[in-house]
CSV table of C-alpha atoms in Angstrom, one decimal:
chain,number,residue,atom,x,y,z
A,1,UNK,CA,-6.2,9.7,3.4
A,2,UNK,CA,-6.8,6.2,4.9
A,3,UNK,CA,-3.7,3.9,6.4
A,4,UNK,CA,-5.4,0.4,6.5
A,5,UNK,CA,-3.3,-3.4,7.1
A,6,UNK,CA,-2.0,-4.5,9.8
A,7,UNK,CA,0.6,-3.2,12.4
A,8,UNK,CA,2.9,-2.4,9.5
A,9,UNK,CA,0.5,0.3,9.0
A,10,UNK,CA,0.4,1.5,12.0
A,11,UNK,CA,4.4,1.7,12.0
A,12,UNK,CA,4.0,4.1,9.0
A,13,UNK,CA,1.6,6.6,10.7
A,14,UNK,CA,3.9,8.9,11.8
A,15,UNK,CA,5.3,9.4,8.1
A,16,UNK,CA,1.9,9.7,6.8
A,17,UNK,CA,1.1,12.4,10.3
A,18,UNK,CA,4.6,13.8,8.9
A,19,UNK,CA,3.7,14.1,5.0
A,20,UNK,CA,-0.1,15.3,5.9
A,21,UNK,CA,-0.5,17.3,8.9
A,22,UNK,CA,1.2,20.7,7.9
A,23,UNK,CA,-1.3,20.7,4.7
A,24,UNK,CA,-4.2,20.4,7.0
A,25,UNK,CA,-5.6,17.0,5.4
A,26,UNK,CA,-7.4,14.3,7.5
A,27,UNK,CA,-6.0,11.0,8.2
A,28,UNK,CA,-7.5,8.1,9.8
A,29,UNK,CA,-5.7,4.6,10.7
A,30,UNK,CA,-7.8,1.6,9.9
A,31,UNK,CA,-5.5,-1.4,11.5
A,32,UNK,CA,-6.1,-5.0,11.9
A,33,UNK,CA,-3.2,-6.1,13.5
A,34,UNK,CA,-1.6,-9.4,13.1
A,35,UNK,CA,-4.2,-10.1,10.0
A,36,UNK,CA,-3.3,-9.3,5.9
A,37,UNK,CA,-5.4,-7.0,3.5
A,38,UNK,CA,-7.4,-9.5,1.7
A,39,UNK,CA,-10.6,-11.3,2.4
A,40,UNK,CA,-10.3,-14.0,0.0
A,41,UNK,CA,-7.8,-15.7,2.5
A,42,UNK,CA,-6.5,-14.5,6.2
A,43,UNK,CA,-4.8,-15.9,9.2
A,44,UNK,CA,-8.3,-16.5,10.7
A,45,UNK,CA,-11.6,-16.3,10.7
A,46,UNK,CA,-11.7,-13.0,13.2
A,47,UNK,CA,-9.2,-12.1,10.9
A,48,UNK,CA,-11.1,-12.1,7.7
A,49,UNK,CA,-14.2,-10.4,9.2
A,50,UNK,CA,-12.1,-7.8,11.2
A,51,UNK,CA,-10.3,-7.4,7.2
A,52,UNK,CA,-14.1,-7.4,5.4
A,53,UNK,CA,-15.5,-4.7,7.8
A,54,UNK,CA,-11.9,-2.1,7.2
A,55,UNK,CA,-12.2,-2.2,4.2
A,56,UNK,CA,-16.0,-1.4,3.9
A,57,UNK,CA,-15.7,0.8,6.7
A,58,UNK,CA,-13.1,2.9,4.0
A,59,UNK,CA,-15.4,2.3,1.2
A,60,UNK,CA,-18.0,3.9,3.2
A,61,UNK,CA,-15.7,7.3,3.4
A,62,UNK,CA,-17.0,9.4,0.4
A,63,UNK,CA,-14.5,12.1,1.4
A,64,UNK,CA,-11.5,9.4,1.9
A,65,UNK,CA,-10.0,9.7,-1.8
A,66,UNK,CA,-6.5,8.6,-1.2
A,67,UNK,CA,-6.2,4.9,0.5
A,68,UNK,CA,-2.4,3.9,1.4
A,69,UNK,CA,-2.5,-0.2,1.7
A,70,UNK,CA,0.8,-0.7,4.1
A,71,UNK,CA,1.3,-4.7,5.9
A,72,UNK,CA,3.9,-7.7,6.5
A,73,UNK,CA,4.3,-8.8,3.0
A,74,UNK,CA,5.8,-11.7,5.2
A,75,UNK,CA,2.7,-12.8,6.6
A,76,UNK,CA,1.2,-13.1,3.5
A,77,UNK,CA,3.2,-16.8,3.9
A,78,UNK,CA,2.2,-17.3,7.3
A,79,UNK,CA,-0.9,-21.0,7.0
A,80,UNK,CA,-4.5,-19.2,5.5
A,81,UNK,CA,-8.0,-20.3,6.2
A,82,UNK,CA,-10.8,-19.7,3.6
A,83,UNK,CA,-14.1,-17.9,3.9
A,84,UNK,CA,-15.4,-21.1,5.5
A,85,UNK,CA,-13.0,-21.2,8.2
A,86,UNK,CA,-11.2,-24.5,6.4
A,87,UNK,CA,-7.2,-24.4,6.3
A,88,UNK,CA,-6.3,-23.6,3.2
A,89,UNK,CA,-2.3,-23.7,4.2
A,90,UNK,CA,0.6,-21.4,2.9
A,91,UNK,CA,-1.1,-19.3,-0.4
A,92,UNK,CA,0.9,-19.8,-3.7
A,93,UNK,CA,2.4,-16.1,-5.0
A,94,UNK,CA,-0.7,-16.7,-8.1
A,95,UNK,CA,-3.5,-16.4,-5.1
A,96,UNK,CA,-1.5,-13.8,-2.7
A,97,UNK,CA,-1.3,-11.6,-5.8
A,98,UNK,CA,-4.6,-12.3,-7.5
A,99,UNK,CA,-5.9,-11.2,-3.8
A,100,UNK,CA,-4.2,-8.3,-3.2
A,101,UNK,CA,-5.2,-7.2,-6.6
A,102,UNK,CA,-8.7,-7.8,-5.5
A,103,UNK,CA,-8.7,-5.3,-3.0
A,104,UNK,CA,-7.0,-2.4,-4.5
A,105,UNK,CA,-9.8,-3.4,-7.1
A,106,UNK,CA,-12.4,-2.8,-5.2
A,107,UNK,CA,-10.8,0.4,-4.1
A,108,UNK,CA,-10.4,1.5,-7.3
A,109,UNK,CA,-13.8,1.1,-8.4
A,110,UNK,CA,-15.1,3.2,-5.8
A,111,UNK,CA,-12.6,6.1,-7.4
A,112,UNK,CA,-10.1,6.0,-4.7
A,113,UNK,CA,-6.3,6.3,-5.4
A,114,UNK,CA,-4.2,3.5,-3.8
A,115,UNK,CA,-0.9,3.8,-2.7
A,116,UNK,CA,0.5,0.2,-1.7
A,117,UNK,CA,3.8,-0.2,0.0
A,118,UNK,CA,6.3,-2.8,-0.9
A,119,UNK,CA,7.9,-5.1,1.3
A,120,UNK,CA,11.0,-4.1,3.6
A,121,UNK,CA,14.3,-6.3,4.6
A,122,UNK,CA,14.0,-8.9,7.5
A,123,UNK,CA,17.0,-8.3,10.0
A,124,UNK,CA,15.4,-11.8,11.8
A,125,UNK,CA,16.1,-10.4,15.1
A,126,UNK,CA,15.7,-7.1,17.4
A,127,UNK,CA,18.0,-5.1,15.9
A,128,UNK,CA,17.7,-2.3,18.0
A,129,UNK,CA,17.6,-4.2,21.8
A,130,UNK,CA,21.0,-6.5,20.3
A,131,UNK,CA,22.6,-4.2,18.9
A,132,UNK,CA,22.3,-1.5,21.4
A,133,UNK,CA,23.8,-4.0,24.2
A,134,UNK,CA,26.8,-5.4,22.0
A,135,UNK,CA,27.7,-1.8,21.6
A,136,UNK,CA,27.2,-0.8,25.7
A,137,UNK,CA,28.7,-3.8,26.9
A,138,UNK,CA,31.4,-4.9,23.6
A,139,UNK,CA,32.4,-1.5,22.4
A,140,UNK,CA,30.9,-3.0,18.7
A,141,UNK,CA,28.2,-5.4,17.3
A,142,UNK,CA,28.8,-8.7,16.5
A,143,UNK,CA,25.4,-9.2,15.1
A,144,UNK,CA,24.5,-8.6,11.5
A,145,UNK,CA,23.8,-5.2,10.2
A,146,UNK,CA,22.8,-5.8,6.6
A,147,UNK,CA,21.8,-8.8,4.6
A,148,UNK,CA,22.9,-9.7,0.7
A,149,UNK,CA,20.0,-8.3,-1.7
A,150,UNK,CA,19.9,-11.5,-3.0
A,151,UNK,CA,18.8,-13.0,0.5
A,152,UNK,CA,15.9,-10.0,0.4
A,153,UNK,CA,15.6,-10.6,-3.5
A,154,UNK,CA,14.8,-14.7,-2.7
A,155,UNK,CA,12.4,-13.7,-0.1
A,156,UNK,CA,10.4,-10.4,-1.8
A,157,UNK,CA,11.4,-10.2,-5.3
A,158,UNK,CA,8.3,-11.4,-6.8
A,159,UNK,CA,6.4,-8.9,-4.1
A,160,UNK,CA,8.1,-6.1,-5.1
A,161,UNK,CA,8.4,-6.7,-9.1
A,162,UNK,CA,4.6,-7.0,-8.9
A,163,UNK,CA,3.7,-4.0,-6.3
A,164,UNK,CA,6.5,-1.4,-8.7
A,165,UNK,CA,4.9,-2.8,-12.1
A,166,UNK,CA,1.0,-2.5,-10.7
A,167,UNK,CA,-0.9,-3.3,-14.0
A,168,UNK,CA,-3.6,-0.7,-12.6
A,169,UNK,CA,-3.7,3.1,-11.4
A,170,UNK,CA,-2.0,2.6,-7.9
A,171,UNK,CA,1.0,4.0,-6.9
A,172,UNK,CA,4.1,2.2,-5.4
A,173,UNK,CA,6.0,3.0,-2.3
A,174,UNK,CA,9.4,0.6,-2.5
A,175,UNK,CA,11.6,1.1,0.9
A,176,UNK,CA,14.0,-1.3,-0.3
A,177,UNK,CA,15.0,2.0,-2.5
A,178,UNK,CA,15.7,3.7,1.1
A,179,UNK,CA,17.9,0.6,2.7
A,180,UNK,CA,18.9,-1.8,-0.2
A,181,UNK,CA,21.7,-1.7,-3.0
A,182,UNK,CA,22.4,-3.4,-5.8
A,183,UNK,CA,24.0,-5.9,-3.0
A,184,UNK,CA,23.4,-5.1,0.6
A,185,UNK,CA,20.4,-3.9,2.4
A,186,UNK,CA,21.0,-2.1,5.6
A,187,UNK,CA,19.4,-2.1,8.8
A,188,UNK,CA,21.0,1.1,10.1
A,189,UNK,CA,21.1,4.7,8.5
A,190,UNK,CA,23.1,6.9,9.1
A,191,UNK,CA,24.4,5.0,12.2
A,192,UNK,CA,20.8,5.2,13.3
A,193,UNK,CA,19.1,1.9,14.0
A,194,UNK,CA,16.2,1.8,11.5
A,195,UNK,CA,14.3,-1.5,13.2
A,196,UNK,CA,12.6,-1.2,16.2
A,197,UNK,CA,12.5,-4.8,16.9
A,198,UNK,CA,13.0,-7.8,14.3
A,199,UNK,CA,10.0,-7.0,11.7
A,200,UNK,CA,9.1,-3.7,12.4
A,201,UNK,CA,10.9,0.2,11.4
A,202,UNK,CA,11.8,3.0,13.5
A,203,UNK,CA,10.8,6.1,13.8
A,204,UNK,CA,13.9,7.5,12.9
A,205,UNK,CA,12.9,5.8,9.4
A,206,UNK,CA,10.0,7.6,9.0
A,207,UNK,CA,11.1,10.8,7.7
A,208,UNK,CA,12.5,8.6,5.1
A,209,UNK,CA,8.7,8.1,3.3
A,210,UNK,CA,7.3,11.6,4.2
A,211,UNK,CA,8.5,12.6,0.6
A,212,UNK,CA,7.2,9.1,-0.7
A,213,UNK,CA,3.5,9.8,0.6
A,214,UNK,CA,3.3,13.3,0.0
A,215,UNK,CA,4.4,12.8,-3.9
A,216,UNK,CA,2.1,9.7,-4.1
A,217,UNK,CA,-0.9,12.1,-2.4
A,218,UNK,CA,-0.1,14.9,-5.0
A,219,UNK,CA,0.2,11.8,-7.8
A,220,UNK,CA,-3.3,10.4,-6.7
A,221,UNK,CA,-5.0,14.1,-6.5
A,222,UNK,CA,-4.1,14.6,-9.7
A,223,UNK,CA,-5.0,11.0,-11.5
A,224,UNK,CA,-8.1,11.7,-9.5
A,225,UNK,CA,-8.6,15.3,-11.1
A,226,UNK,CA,-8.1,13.8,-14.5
A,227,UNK,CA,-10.5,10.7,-13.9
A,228,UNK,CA,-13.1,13.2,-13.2
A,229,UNK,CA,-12.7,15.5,-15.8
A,230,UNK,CA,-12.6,12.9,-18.5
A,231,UNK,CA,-16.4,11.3,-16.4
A,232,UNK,CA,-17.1,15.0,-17.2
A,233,UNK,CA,-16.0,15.1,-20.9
A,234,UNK,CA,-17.8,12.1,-21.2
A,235,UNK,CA,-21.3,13.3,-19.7
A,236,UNK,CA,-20.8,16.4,-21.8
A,237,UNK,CA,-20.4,14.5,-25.3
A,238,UNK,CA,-23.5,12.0,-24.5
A,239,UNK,CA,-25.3,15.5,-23.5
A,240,UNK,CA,-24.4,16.5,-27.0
A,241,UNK,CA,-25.3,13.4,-29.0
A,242,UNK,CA,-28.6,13.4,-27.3
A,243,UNK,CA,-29.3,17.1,-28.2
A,244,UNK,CA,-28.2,16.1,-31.8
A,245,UNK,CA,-30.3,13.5,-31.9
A,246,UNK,CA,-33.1,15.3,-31.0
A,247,UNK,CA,-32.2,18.3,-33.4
A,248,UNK,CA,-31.6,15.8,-36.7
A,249,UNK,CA,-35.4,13.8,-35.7
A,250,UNK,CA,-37.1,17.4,-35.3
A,251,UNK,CA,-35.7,18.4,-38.6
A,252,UNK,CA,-36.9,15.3,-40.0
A,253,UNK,CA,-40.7,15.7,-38.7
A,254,UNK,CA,-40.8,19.6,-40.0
A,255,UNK,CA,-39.7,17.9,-43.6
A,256,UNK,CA,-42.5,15.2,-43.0
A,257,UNK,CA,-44.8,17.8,-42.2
């Protein structure tokens, strides 16, 4: 299994280490920090090369059959330059999508399973530095510890429609499920800060998506056990209209004869 984005993927290694390393399967991290997943578009130029040689790196693995795409679905507003280097400015949610599709595409085609994980509540600030000193020093917090779903809805809702109804073979991993209601989301669990700092999760969060990636690993082994056998199925009925081929025109040359 591959973990490739940006340092949101590197906050999810330690679920994927959790969900993976008692079954004895390989993982490698492929991060490029600060930069998003697609190559029509990026934050920079060094961006979009750094992006362009991940991904073929990954490609490249013919034992890599799993791929989990993990990043800051909020930097996918952040200004974008083009191929050329020329400012293209904040992407509309067509292009962001239509370019994110374009890479689990290309995944895809080289039979890889994707797992791509859906966007997560912005607390805004460094929820566990702010909250930790109200508490020492105020006996309670007097900064937020949730935020309406419609505030995470107005900011993600397209994002995370689009990643839970993927039109393709990938599977979804939606951690608004873990912190979100049908009207708050959370930034604590349990009492436990969840947010390491104002963008990022904990790693008391992680065990939270160890079931997540080991179902979607089991989900993809399997999709990838039935694309093979029906590639199989398929050699083995074009095997068999050859041979029948061949039988009905040697039939036809002995009746000639």
């Amino acid at each position: 299994m591959a973990l490739i984005g940006n340092s949101h993927a590197q906050m999810y290694a330690p679920a994927i280490e959790r969900a993976l390393v008692k079954r004895g399967m390989h993982r490698l991290l492929v991060p490029a920090s600060g930069c998003a997943p697609i190559v029509e578009y990026n934050i920079s130029g060094e961006c979009l090369a750094m992006t362009r040689a991940n991904i073929d790196a990954v490609l490249a693995l013919k034992r890599t059959k799993v791929v989990v795409i993990a990043f800051a679905w909020a930097k996918m507003k952040d200004n974008m330059v083009d191929p050329t280097g020329n400012a293209v400015g904040q992407l509309s949610w067509e292009q962001i999508r239509a370019s994110l599709q374009a890479t689990i595409d290309r995944f895809e085609k080289a039979g890889k399973q994707v797992i791509l994980v859906g966007p997560i509540p912005r607390p805004g600030y460094d929820v566990a530095s702010v909250v930790s000193r109200e508490i020492a020093f105020g006996a309670r917090s007097l900064s937020p510890l949730e935020q309406t779903r419609a505030e995470f809805d107005s900011q993600f809702g397209d994002a995370e429609a689009w990643t839970r109804n993927q039109p393709g073979g990938s599977i979804a991993i939606l951690p608004s499920t873990k912190f979100c209601d049908a009207r708050h989301c959370g930034f604590l669990v349990d009492g436990e800060p969840v947010y390491a700092d104002d963008n990022h999760l904990s790693v008391y969060a992680m065990p939270l998506f160890s079931g997540p990636v080991r179902r979607g690993d089991r989900c993809g082994a399997r999709q990838g056990r039935q694309r093979r056998s029906a590639r199989a199925g398929a050699l083995t009925s074009a095997r068999t209209r050859r041979l029948t081929d061949r039988a009905i025109l040697a039939r036809r040359a002995r009746r000639a004869g």
